[in-house]
mmCIF file with all atom_site columns, C-alpha atoms in Angstrom:
data_model
loop_
_atom_site.group_PDB
_atom_site.id
_atom_site.type_symbol
_atom_site.label_atom_id
_atom_site.label_alt_id
_atom_site.label_comp_id
_atom_site.label_asym_id
_atom_site.label_entity_id
_atom_site.label_seq_id
_atom_site.pdbx_PDB_ins_code
_atom_site.Cartn_x
_atom_site.Cartn_y
_atom_site.Cartn_z
_atom_site.occupancy
_atom_site.B_iso_or_equiv
_atom_site.pdbx_formal_charge
_atom_site.auth_seq_id
_atom_site.auth_comp_id
_atom_site.auth_asym_id
_atom_site.auth_atom_id
_atom_site.pdbx_PDB_model_num
ATOM 1   C CA . GLY A 1 1   ? 86.781  232.358 107.993 1.00 0.00 ? 1   GLY A CA 1
ATOM 2   C CA . ALA A 1 2   ? 85.325  235.816 107.691 1.00 0.00 ? 2   ALA A CA 1
ATOM 3   C CA . TYR A 1 3   ? 83.799  237.528 104.715 1.00 0.00 ? 3   TYR A CA 1
ATOM 4   C CA . GLN A 1 4   ? 84.054  241.262 104.138 1.00 0.00 ? 4   GLN A CA 1
ATOM 5   C CA . ARG A 1 5   ? 80.782  241.082 102.244 1.00 0.00 ? 5   ARG A CA 1
ATOM 6   C CA . TYR A 1 6   ? 78.825  239.970 105.331 1.00 0.00 ? 6   TYR A CA 1
ATOM 7   C CA . LYS A 1 7   ? 80.675  242.311 107.726 1.00 0.00 ? 7   LYS A CA 1
ATOM 8   C CA . SER A 1 8   ? 80.956  239.625 110.402 1.00 0.00 ? 8   SER A CA 1
ATOM 9   C CA . PRO A 1 9   ? 83.067  236.545 110.997 1.00 0.00 ? 9   PRO A CA 1
ATOM 10  C CA . PHE A 1 10  ? 81.901  232.984 110.538 1.00 0.00 ? 10  PHE A CA 1
ATOM 11  C CA . VAL A 1 11  ? 83.397  229.962 112.273 1.00 0.00 ? 11  VAL A CA 1
ATOM 12  C CA . TRP A 1 12  ? 83.181  226.396 111.012 1.00 0.00 ? 12  TRP A CA 1
ATOM 13  C CA . LEU A 1 13  ? 83.888  223.207 112.906 1.00 0.00 ? 13  LEU A CA 1
ATOM 14  C CA . ARG A 1 14  ? 86.383  221.384 110.664 1.00 0.00 ? 14  ARG A CA 1
ATOM 15  C CA . SER A 1 15  ? 87.819  218.797 113.024 1.00 0.00 ? 15  SER A CA 1
ATOM 16  C CA . GLY A 1 16  ? 86.904  217.253 116.331 1.00 0.00 ? 16  GLY A CA 1
ATOM 17  C CA . THR A 1 17  ? 83.432  217.279 117.774 1.00 0.00 ? 17  THR A CA 1
ATOM 18  C CA . LEU A 1 18  ? 81.321  219.495 119.976 1.00 0.00 ? 18  LEU A CA 1
ATOM 19  C CA . GLU A 1 19  ? 78.348  218.044 121.835 1.00 0.00 ? 19  GLU A CA 1
ATOM 20  C CA . ALA A 1 20  ? 76.139  220.987 120.952 1.00 0.00 ? 20  ALA A CA 1
ATOM 21  C CA . TYR A 1 21  ? 76.917  220.501 117.260 1.00 0.00 ? 21  TYR A CA 1
ATOM 22  C CA . SER A 1 22  ? 76.845  216.714 116.893 1.00 0.00 ? 22  SER A CA 1
ATOM 23  C CA . GLY A 1 23  ? 75.063  215.738 113.720 1.00 0.00 ? 23  GLY A CA 1
ATOM 24  C CA . VAL A 1 24  ? 75.184  219.293 112.352 1.00 0.00 ? 24  VAL A CA 1
ATOM 25  C CA . ASP A 1 25  ? 76.373  219.810 108.787 1.00 0.00 ? 25  ASP A CA 1
ATOM 26  C CA . ARG A 1 26  ? 79.990  221.012 108.877 1.00 0.00 ? 26  ARG A CA 1
ATOM 27  C CA . ASP A 1 27  ? 79.344  223.354 105.950 1.00 0.00 ? 27  ASP A CA 1
ATOM 28  C CA . ILE A 1 28  ? 77.115  225.513 108.142 1.00 0.00 ? 28  ILE A CA 1
ATOM 29  C CA . PRO A 1 29  ? 78.870  228.061 110.391 1.00 0.00 ? 29  PRO A CA 1
ATOM 30  C CA . LEU A 1 30  ? 78.648  227.590 114.152 1.00 0.00 ? 30  LEU A CA 1
ATOM 31  C CA . LYS A 1 31  ? 76.033  229.761 115.827 1.00 0.00 ? 31  LYS A CA 1
ATOM 32  C CA . LEU A 1 32  ? 78.171  231.633 118.311 1.00 0.00 ? 32  LEU A CA 1
ATOM 33  C CA . GLN A 1 33  ? 76.840  234.473 120.439 1.00 0.00 ? 33  GLN A CA 1
ATOM 34  C CA . SER A 1 34  ? 79.965  236.508 119.702 1.00 0.00 ? 34  SER A CA 1
ATOM 35  C CA . THR A 1 35  ? 79.491  236.300 115.924 1.00 0.00 ? 35  THR A CA 1
ATOM 36  C CA . GLN A 1 36  ? 75.776  237.028 116.194 1.00 0.00 ? 36  GLN A CA 1
ATOM 37  C CA . ASP A 1 37  ? 76.575  240.127 118.309 1.00 0.00 ? 37  ASP A CA 1
ATOM 38  C CA . TRP A 1 38  ? 79.428  241.226 116.033 1.00 0.00 ? 38  TRP A CA 1
ATOM 39  C CA . GLN A 1 39  ? 77.853  244.412 114.727 1.00 0.00 ? 39  GLN A CA 1
ATOM 40  C CA . LYS A 1 40  ? 75.366  245.186 117.495 1.00 0.00 ? 40  LYS A CA 1
ATOM 41  C CA . HIS A 1 41  ? 77.859  245.148 120.361 1.00 0.00 ? 41  HIS A CA 1
ATOM 42  C CA . LYS A 1 42  ? 81.121  245.869 118.562 1.00 0.00 ? 42  LYS A CA 1
ATOM 43  C CA . ALA A 1 43  ? 82.500  242.438 119.394 1.00 0.00 ? 43  ALA A CA 1
ATOM 44  C CA . HIS A 1 44  ? 86.195  241.712 118.900 1.00 0.00 ? 44  HIS A CA 1
ATOM 45  C CA . VAL A 1 45  ? 88.005  238.718 117.520 1.00 0.00 ? 45  VAL A CA 1
ATOM 46  C CA . TRP A 1 46  ? 89.037  237.774 121.069 1.00 0.00 ? 46  TRP A CA 1
ATOM 47  C CA . ASP A 1 47  ? 85.358  237.496 122.019 1.00 0.00 ? 47  ASP A CA 1
ATOM 48  C CA . VAL A 1 48  ? 85.034  234.796 119.360 1.00 0.00 ? 48  VAL A CA 1
ATOM 49  C CA . ILE A 1 49  ? 88.219  233.097 120.600 1.00 0.00 ? 49  ILE A CA 1
ATOM 50  C CA . ALA A 1 50  ? 87.025  233.168 124.227 1.00 0.00 ? 50  ALA A CA 1
ATOM 51  C CA . GLU A 1 51  ? 83.715  231.602 123.219 1.00 0.00 ? 51  GLU A CA 1
ATOM 52  C CA . LEU A 1 52  ? 85.449  228.900 121.153 1.00 0.00 ? 52  LEU A CA 1
ATOM 53  C CA . VAL A 1 53  ? 87.801  228.075 124.031 1.00 0.00 ? 53  VAL A CA 1
ATOM 54  C CA . ALA A 1 54  ? 84.831  227.838 126.402 1.00 0.00 ? 54  ALA A CA 1
ATOM 55  C CA . LEU A 1 55  ? 83.087  225.465 123.989 1.00 0.00 ? 55  LEU A CA 1
ATOM 56  C CA . THR A 1 56  ? 86.048  223.217 123.246 1.00 0.00 ? 56  THR A CA 1
ATOM 57  C CA . VAL A 1 57  ? 88.207  223.029 126.378 1.00 0.00 ? 57  VAL A CA 1
ATOM 58  C CA . LYS A 1 58  ? 86.968  220.844 129.211 1.00 0.00 ? 58  LYS A CA 1
ATOM 59  C CA . PRO A 1 59  ? 86.937  221.741 131.998 1.00 0.00 ? 59  PRO A CA 1
ATOM 60  C CA . LYS A 1 60  ? 86.209  225.285 130.921 1.00 0.00 ? 60  LYS A CA 1
ATOM 61  C CA . PRO A 1 61  ? 89.211  227.478 131.816 1.00 0.00 ? 61  PRO A CA 1
ATOM 62  C CA . LYS A 1 62  ? 88.755  230.449 134.132 1.00 0.00 ? 62  LYS A CA 1
ATOM 63  C CA . ASN A 1 63  ? 90.830  232.530 131.719 1.00 0.00 ? 63  ASN A CA 1
ATOM 64  C CA . PRO A 1 64  ? 90.616  231.588 128.027 1.00 0.00 ? 64  PRO A CA 1
ATOM 65  C CA . PHE A 1 65  ? 93.721  233.701 127.394 1.00 0.00 ? 65  PHE A CA 1
ATOM 66  C CA . ALA A 1 66  ? 95.935  232.172 130.087 1.00 0.00 ? 66  ALA A CA 1
ATOM 67  C CA . ILE A 1 67  ? 99.615  232.319 129.203 1.00 0.00 ? 67  ILE A CA 1
ATOM 68  C CA . ASP A 1 68  ? 101.788 229.211 129.196 1.00 0.00 ? 68  ASP A CA 1
ATOM 69  C CA . PHE A 1 69  ? 104.633 230.800 131.138 1.00 0.00 ? 69  PHE A CA 1
ATOM 70  C CA . ALA A 1 70  ? 106.650 227.571 131.240 1.00 0.00 ? 70  ALA A CA 1
ATOM 71  C CA . LEU A 1 71  ? 106.738 227.550 127.432 1.00 0.00 ? 71  LEU A CA 1
ATOM 72  C CA . LEU A 1 72  ? 107.594 231.239 127.278 1.00 0.00 ? 72  LEU A CA 1
ATOM 73  C CA . GLU A 1 73  ? 110.496 230.745 129.685 1.00 0.00 ? 73  GLU A CA 1
ATOM 74  C CA . SER A 1 74  ? 111.768 227.671 127.795 1.00 0.00 ? 74  SER A CA 1
ATOM 75  C CA . ILE A 1 75  ? 112.448 229.430 124.483 1.00 0.00 ? 75  ILE A CA 1
ATOM 76  C CA . PRO A 1 76  ? 115.586 231.469 123.713 1.00 0.00 ? 76  PRO A CA 1
ATOM 77  C CA . LEU A 1 77  ? 115.838 234.934 125.269 1.00 0.00 ? 77  LEU A CA 1
ATOM 78  C CA . VAL A 1 78  ? 115.336 237.029 122.134 1.00 0.00 ? 78  VAL A CA 1
ATOM 79  C CA . GLN A 1 79  ? 112.309 234.991 121.021 1.00 0.00 ? 79  GLN A CA 1
ATOM 80  C CA . SER A 1 80  ? 110.886 235.037 124.539 1.00 0.00 ? 80  SER A CA 1
ATOM 81  C CA . THR A 1 81  ? 111.246 238.807 124.721 1.00 0.00 ? 81  THR A CA 1
ATOM 82  C CA . LEU A 1 82  ? 109.637 239.305 121.320 1.00 0.00 ? 82  LEU A CA 1
ATOM 83  C CA . CYS A 1 83  ? 106.781 236.938 122.231 1.00 0.00 ? 83  CYS A CA 1
ATOM 84  C CA . SER A 1 84  ? 106.221 238.551 125.622 1.00 0.00 ? 84  SER A CA 1
ATOM 85  C CA . GLY A 1 85  ? 106.034 241.992 123.987 1.00 0.00 ? 85  GLY A CA 1
ATOM 86  C CA . ALA A 1 86  ? 103.493 240.817 121.408 1.00 0.00 ? 86  ALA A CA 1
ATOM 87  C CA . LEU A 1 87  ? 101.483 239.016 124.092 1.00 0.00 ? 87  LEU A CA 1
ATOM 88  C CA . LEU A 1 88  ? 101.532 242.116 126.296 1.00 0.00 ? 88  LEU A CA 1
ATOM 89  C CA . ASN A 1 89  ? 100.123 244.207 123.482 1.00 0.00 ? 89  ASN A CA 1
ATOM 90  C CA . THR A 1 90  ? 97.346  241.713 122.774 1.00 0.00 ? 90  THR A CA 1
ATOM 91  C CA . MET A 1 91  ? 96.514  241.154 126.440 1.00 0.00 ? 91  MET A CA 1
ATOM 92  C CA . HIS A 1 92  ? 96.380  244.920 126.998 1.00 0.00 ? 92  HIS A CA 1
ATOM 93  C CA . GLU A 1 93  ? 93.926  245.292 124.100 1.00 0.00 ? 93  GLU A CA 1
ATOM 94  C CA . ILE A 1 94  ? 91.750  242.507 125.496 1.00 0.00 ? 94  ILE A CA 1
ATOM 95  C CA . ALA A 1 95  ? 91.810  243.928 129.026 1.00 0.00 ? 95  ALA A CA 1
ATOM 96  C CA . SER A 1 96  ? 91.025  247.473 127.876 1.00 0.00 ? 96  SER A CA 1
ATOM 97  C CA . SER A 1 97  ? 88.191  246.463 125.515 1.00 0.00 ? 97  SER A CA 1
ATOM 98  C CA . GLY A 1 98  ? 85.609  246.156 128.254 1.00 0.00 ? 98  GLY A CA 1
ATOM 99  C CA . LEU A 1 99  ? 84.665  244.249 131.350 1.00 0.00 ? 99  LEU A CA 1
ATOM 100 C CA . SER A 1 100 ? 84.949  240.481 131.277 1.00 0.00 ? 100 SER A CA 1
ATOM 101 C CA . PRO A 1 101 ? 84.639  237.808 133.946 1.00 0.00 ? 101 PRO A CA 1
ATOM 102 C CA . PHE A 1 102 ? 88.352  237.069 133.675 1.00 0.00 ? 102 PHE A CA 1
ATOM 103 C CA . ASP A 1 103 ? 89.768  240.632 133.898 1.00 0.00 ? 103 ASP A CA 1
ATOM 104 C CA . LEU A 1 104 ? 91.583  240.018 137.182 1.00 0.00 ? 104 LEU A CA 1
ATOM 105 C CA . LEU A 1 105 ? 93.268  236.926 135.726 1.00 0.00 ? 105 LEU A CA 1
ATOM 106 C CA . LEU A 1 106 ? 94.231  238.899 132.620 1.00 0.00 ? 106 LEU A CA 1
ATOM 107 C CA . LEU A 1 107 ? 95.773  241.633 134.736 1.00 0.00 ? 107 LEU A CA 1
ATOM 108 C CA . GLN A 1 108 ? 97.746  239.078 136.752 1.00 0.00 ? 108 GLN A CA 1
ATOM 109 C CA . ASP A 1 109 ? 99.124  237.592 133.527 1.00 0.00 ? 109 ASP A CA 1
ATOM 110 C CA . ILE A 1 110 ? 99.887  241.086 132.196 1.00 0.00 ? 110 ILE A CA 1
ATOM 111 C CA . GLN A 1 111 ? 101.887 241.857 135.342 1.00 0.00 ? 111 GLN A CA 1
ATOM 112 C CA . LYS A 1 112 ? 103.915 238.648 135.082 1.00 0.00 ? 112 LYS A CA 1
ATOM 113 C CA . LEU A 1 113 ? 104.406 239.137 131.313 1.00 0.00 ? 113 LEU A CA 1
ATOM 114 C CA . SER A 1 114 ? 105.647 242.679 131.955 1.00 0.00 ? 114 SER A CA 1
ATOM 115 C CA . GLU A 1 115 ? 108.234 241.395 134.414 1.00 0.00 ? 115 GLU A CA 1
ATOM 116 C CA . ILE A 1 116 ? 109.434 238.713 131.981 1.00 0.00 ? 116 ILE A CA 1
ATOM 117 C CA . HIS A 1 117 ? 109.502 241.180 129.095 1.00 0.00 ? 117 HIS A CA 1
ATOM 118 C CA . PHE A 1 118 ? 111.478 243.903 130.830 1.00 0.00 ? 118 PHE A CA 1
ATOM 119 C CA . MET A 1 119 ? 113.908 241.432 132.403 1.00 0.00 ? 119 MET A CA 1
ATOM 120 C CA . GLY A 1 120 ? 114.455 240.038 128.912 1.00 0.00 ? 120 GLY A CA 1
ATOM 121 C CA . LEU A 1 121 ? 115.034 243.516 127.468 1.00 0.00 ? 121 LEU A CA 1
ATOM 122 C CA . GLY A 1 122 ? 117.532 244.233 130.230 1.00 0.00 ? 122 GLY A CA 1
ATOM 123 C CA . ALA A 1 123 ? 119.394 240.980 129.592 1.00 0.00 ? 123 ALA A CA 1
ATOM 124 C CA . ILE A 1 124 ? 119.506 241.639 125.842 1.00 0.00 ? 124 ILE A CA 1
ATOM 125 C CA . ALA A 1 125 ? 120.767 245.198 126.390 1.00 0.00 ? 125 ALA A CA 1
ATOM 126 C CA . THR A 1 126 ? 123.476 243.887 128.742 1.00 0.00 ? 126 THR A CA 1
ATOM 127 C CA . ALA A 1 127 ? 124.540 241.241 126.211 1.00 0.00 ? 127 ALA A CA 1
ATOM 128 C CA . ILE A 1 128 ? 124.721 243.826 123.409 1.00 0.00 ? 128 ILE A CA 1
ATOM 129 C CA . ARG A 1 129 ? 126.761 246.177 125.604 1.00 0.00 ? 129 ARG A CA 1
ATOM 130 C CA . GLU A 1 130 ? 129.155 243.359 126.585 1.00 0.00 ? 130 GLU A CA 1
ATOM 131 C CA . ASP A 1 131 ? 129.555 242.311 122.942 1.00 0.00 ? 131 ASP A CA 1
ATOM 132 C CA . ALA A 1 132 ? 130.327 245.898 121.936 1.00 0.00 ? 132 ALA A CA 1
ATOM 133 C CA . GLN A 1 133 ? 132.921 246.196 124.717 1.00 0.00 ? 133 GLN A CA 1
ATOM 134 C CA . ALA A 1 134 ? 134.502 242.880 123.700 1.00 0.00 ? 134 ALA A CA 1
ATOM 135 C CA . GLU A 1 135 ? 134.751 244.066 120.088 1.00 0.00 ? 135 GLU A CA 1
ATOM 136 C CA . GLN A 1 136 ? 136.480 247.276 121.233 1.00 0.00 ? 136 GLN A CA 1
ATOM 137 C CA . VAL A 1 137 ? 139.036 245.260 123.182 1.00 0.00 ? 137 VAL A CA 1
ATOM 138 C CA . ASP A 1 138 ? 139.639 243.007 120.157 1.00 0.00 ? 138 ASP A CA 1
ATOM 139 C CA . ASP A 1 139 ? 140.159 246.045 117.913 1.00 0.00 ? 139 ASP A CA 1
ATOM 140 C CA . GLU A 1 140 ? 142.858 247.455 120.194 1.00 0.00 ? 140 GLU A CA 1
#
């Protein structure tokens, strides 16, 4: 959760366990570097997410924002295109917010997402055009 009053986010461990926090009261927020630096360094919510992923996923991923492209390609075209557009926007914000150790991996995912997104838009536009032409033929 985050409280406007404190002007920084707080994160609580509600399920599972973390070695660094074993035996710690769950009513006390986790001491994350990203939340401690929130105001000093203009941290972003994705900094908190990256730190949480690094703490909870073993082995630690090279890119905490890696895209599950198999999942994205398995959902229907319209949903996939909407998701890829939203992901592109978020990934672009993350990549342009400052240097990170996983920038190259982010940019690679952005490139692949862009290809998926624009291919999806093209396929949707073609389907709409074909539907419109079929309706014209039916009306005649």
